[in-house]
Tab-separated table of N, CA and C in Angstrom:
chain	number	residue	atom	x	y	z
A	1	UNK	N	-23.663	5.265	-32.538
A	1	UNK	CA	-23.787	4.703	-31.214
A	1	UNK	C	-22.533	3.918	-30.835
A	2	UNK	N	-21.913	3.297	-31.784
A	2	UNK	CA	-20.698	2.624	-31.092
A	2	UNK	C	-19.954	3.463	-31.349
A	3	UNK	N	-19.347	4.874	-31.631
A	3	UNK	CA	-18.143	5.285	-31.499
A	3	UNK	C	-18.773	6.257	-30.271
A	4	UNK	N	-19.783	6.315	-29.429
A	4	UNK	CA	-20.011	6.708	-28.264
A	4	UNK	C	-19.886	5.687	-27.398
A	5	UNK	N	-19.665	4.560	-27.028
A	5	UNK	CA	-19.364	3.161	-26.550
A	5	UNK	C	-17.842	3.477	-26.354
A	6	UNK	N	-17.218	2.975	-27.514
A	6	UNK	CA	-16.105	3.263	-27.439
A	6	UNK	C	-14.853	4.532	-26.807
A	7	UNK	N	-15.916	5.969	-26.969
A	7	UNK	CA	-15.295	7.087	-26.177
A	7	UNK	C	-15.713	6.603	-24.586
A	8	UNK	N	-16.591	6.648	-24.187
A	8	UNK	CA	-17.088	6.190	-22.917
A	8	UNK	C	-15.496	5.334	-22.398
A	9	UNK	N	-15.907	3.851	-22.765
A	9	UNK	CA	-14.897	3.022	-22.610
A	9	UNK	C	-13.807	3.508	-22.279
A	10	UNK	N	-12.905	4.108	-22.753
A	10	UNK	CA	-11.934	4.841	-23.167
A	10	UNK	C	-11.396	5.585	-22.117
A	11	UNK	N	-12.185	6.720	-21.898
A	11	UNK	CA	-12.656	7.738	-20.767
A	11	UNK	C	-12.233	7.262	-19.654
A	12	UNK	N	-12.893	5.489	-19.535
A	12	UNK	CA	-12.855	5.216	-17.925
A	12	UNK	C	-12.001	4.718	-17.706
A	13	UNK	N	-11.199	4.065	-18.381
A	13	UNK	CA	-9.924	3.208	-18.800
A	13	UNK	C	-8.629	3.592	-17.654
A	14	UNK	N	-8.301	4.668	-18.304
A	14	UNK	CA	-7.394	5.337	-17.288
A	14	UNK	C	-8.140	5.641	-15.206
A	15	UNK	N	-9.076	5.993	-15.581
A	15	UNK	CA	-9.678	5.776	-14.012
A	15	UNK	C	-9.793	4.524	-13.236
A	16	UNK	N	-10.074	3.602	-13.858
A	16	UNK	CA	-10.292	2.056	-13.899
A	16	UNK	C	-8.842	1.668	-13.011
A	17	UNK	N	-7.586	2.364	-14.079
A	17	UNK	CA	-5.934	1.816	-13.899
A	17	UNK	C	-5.582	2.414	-12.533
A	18	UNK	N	-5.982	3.566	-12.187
A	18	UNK	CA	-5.730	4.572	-11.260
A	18	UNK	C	-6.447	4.355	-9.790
A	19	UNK	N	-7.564	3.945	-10.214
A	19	UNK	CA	-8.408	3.395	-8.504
A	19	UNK	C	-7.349	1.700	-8.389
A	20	UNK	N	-7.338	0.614	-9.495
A	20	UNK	CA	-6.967	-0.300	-9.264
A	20	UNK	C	-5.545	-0.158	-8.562
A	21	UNK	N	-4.408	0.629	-8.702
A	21	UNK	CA	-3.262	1.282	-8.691
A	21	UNK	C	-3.697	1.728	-7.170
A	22	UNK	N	-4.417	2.232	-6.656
A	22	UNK	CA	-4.728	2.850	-5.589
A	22	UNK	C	-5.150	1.887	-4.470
A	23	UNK	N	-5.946	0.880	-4.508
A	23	UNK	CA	-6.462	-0.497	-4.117
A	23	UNK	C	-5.369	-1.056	-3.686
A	24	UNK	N	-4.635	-1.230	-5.098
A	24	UNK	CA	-3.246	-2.200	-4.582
A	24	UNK	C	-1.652	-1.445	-3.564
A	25	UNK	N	-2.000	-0.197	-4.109
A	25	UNK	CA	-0.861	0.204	-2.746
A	25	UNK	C	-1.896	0.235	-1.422
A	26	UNK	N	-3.115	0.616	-1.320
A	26	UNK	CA	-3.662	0.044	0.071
A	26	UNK	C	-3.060	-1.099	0.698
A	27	UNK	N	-3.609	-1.820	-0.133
A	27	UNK	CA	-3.039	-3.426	0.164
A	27	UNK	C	-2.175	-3.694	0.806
A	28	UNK	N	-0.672	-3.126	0.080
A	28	UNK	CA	0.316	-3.369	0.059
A	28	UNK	C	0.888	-2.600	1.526
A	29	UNK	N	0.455	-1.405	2.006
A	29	UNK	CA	0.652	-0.727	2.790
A	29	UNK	C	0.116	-1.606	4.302
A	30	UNK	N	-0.819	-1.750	3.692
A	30	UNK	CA	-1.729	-2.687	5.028
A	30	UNK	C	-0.933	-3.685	5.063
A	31	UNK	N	-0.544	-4.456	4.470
A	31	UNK	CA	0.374	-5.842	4.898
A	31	UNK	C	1.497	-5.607	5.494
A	32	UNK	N	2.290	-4.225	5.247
A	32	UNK	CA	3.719	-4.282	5.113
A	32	UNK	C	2.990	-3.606	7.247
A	33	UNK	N	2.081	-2.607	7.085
A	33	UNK	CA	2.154	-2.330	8.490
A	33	UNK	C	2.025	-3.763	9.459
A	34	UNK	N	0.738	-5.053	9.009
A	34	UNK	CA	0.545	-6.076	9.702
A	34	UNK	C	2.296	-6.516	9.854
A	35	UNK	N	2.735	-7.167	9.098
A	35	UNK	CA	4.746	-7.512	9.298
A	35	UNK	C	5.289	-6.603	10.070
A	36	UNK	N	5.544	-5.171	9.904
A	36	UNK	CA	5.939	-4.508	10.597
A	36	UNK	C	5.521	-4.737	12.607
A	37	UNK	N	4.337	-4.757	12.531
A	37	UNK	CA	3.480	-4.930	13.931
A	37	UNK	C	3.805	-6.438	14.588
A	38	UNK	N	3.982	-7.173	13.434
A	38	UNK	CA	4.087	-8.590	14.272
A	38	UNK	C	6.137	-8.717	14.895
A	39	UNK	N	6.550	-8.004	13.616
A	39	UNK	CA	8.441	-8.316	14.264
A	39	UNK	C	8.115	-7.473	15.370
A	40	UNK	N	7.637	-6.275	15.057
A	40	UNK	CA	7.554	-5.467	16.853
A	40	UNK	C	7.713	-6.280	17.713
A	41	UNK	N	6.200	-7.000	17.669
A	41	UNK	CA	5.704	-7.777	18.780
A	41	UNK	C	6.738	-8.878	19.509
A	42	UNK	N	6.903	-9.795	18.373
A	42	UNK	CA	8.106	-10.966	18.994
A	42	UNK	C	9.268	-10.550	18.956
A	43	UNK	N	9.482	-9.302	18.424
A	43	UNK	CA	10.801	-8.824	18.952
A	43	UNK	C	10.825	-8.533	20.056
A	44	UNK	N	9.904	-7.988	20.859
A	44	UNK	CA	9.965	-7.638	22.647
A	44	UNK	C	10.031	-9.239	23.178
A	45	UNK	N	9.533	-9.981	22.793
A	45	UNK	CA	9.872	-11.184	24.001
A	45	UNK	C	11.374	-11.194	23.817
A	46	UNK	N	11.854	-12.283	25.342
A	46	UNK	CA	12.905	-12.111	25.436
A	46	UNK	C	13.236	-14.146	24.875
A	47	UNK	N	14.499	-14.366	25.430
A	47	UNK	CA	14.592	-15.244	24.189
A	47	UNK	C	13.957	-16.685	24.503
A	48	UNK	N	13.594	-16.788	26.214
A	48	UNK	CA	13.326	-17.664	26.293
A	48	UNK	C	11.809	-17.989	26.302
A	49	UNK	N	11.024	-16.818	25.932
A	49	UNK	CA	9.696	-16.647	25.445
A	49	UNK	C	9.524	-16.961	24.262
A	50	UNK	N	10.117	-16.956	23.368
A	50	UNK	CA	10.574	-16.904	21.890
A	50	UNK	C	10.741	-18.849	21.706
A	51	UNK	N	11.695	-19.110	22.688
A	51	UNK	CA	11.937	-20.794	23.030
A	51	UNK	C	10.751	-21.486	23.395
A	52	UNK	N	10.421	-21.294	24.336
A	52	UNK	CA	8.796	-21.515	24.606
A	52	UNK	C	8.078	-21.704	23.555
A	53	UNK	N	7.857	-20.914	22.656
A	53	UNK	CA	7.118	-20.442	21.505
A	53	UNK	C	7.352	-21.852	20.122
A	54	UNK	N	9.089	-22.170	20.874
A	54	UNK	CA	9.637	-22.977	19.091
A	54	UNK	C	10.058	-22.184	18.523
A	55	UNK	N	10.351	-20.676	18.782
A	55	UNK	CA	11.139	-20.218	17.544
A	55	UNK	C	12.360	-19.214	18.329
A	56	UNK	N	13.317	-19.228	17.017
A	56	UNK	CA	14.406	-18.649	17.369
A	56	UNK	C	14.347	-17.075	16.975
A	57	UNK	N	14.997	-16.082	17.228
A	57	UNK	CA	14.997	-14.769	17.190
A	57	UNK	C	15.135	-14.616	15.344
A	58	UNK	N	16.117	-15.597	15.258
A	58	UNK	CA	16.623	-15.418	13.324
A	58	UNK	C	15.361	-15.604	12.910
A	59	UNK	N	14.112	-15.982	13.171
A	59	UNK	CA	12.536	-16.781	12.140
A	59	UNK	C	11.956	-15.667	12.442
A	60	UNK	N	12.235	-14.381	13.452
A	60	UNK	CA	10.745	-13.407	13.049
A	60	UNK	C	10.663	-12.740	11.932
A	61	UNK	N	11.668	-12.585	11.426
A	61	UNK	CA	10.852	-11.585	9.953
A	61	UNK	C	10.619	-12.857	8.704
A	62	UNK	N	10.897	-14.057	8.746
A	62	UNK	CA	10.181	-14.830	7.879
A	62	UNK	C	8.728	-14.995	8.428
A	63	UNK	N	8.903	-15.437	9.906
A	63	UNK	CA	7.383	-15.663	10.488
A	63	UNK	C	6.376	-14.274	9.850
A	64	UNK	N	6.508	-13.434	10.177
A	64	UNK	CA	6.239	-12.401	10.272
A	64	UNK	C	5.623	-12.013	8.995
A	65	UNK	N	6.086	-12.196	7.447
A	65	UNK	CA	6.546	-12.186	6.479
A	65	UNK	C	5.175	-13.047	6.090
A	66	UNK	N	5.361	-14.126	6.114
A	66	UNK	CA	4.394	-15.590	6.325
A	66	UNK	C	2.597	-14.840	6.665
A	67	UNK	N	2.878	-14.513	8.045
A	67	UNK	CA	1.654	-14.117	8.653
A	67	UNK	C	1.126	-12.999	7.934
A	68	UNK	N	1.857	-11.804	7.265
A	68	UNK	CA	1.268	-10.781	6.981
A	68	UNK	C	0.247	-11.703	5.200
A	69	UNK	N	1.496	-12.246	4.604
A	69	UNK	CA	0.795	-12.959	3.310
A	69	UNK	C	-0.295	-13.747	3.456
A	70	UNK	N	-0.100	-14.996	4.656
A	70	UNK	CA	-1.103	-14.910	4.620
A	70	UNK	C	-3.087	-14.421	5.075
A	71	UNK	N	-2.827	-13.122	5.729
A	71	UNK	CA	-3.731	-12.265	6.411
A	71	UNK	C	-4.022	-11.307	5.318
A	72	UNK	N	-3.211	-11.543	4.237
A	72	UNK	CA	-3.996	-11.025	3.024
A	72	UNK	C	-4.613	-11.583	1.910
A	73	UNK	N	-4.400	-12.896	2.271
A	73	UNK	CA	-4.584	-14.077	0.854
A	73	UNK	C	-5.704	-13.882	0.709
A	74	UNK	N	-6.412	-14.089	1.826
A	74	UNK	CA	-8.197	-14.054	2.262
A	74	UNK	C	-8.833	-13.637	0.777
């Protein structure tokens, strides 16, 4: 009975690595599109929308960067 435990185990091991592996480029894909979508966004204002705002044109891809991390921390 335990060297049927152990094959089992075993078996799923690699599937286990492969969905987790799969999960995490989701993830990773989903964040990088949220960053991607937000420089879009404050990249169309113009600069004195951006001023308005408090920020300068140089802070959107940190902002951006910021927002996607944390919209995944959750």
């Amino acid at each position: 009975m335990g060297v049927a435990t152990q094959q089992t185990a075993l078996r799923s091991a690699p599937a286990f690595g492969l969905a987790s592996m799969i999960e995490t480029a989701k993830t990773r894909f989903a964040r990088y599109r949220a960053y991607r979508q937000t420089v879009n966004e404050l990249s169309e204002l113009s600069d004195r929308e951006l001023a308005d705002l408090g920020l300068h044109r140089s802070m959107i891809r940190r902002l951006a960067m910021q927002a996607a991390e944390e919209q995944f921390a959750r």
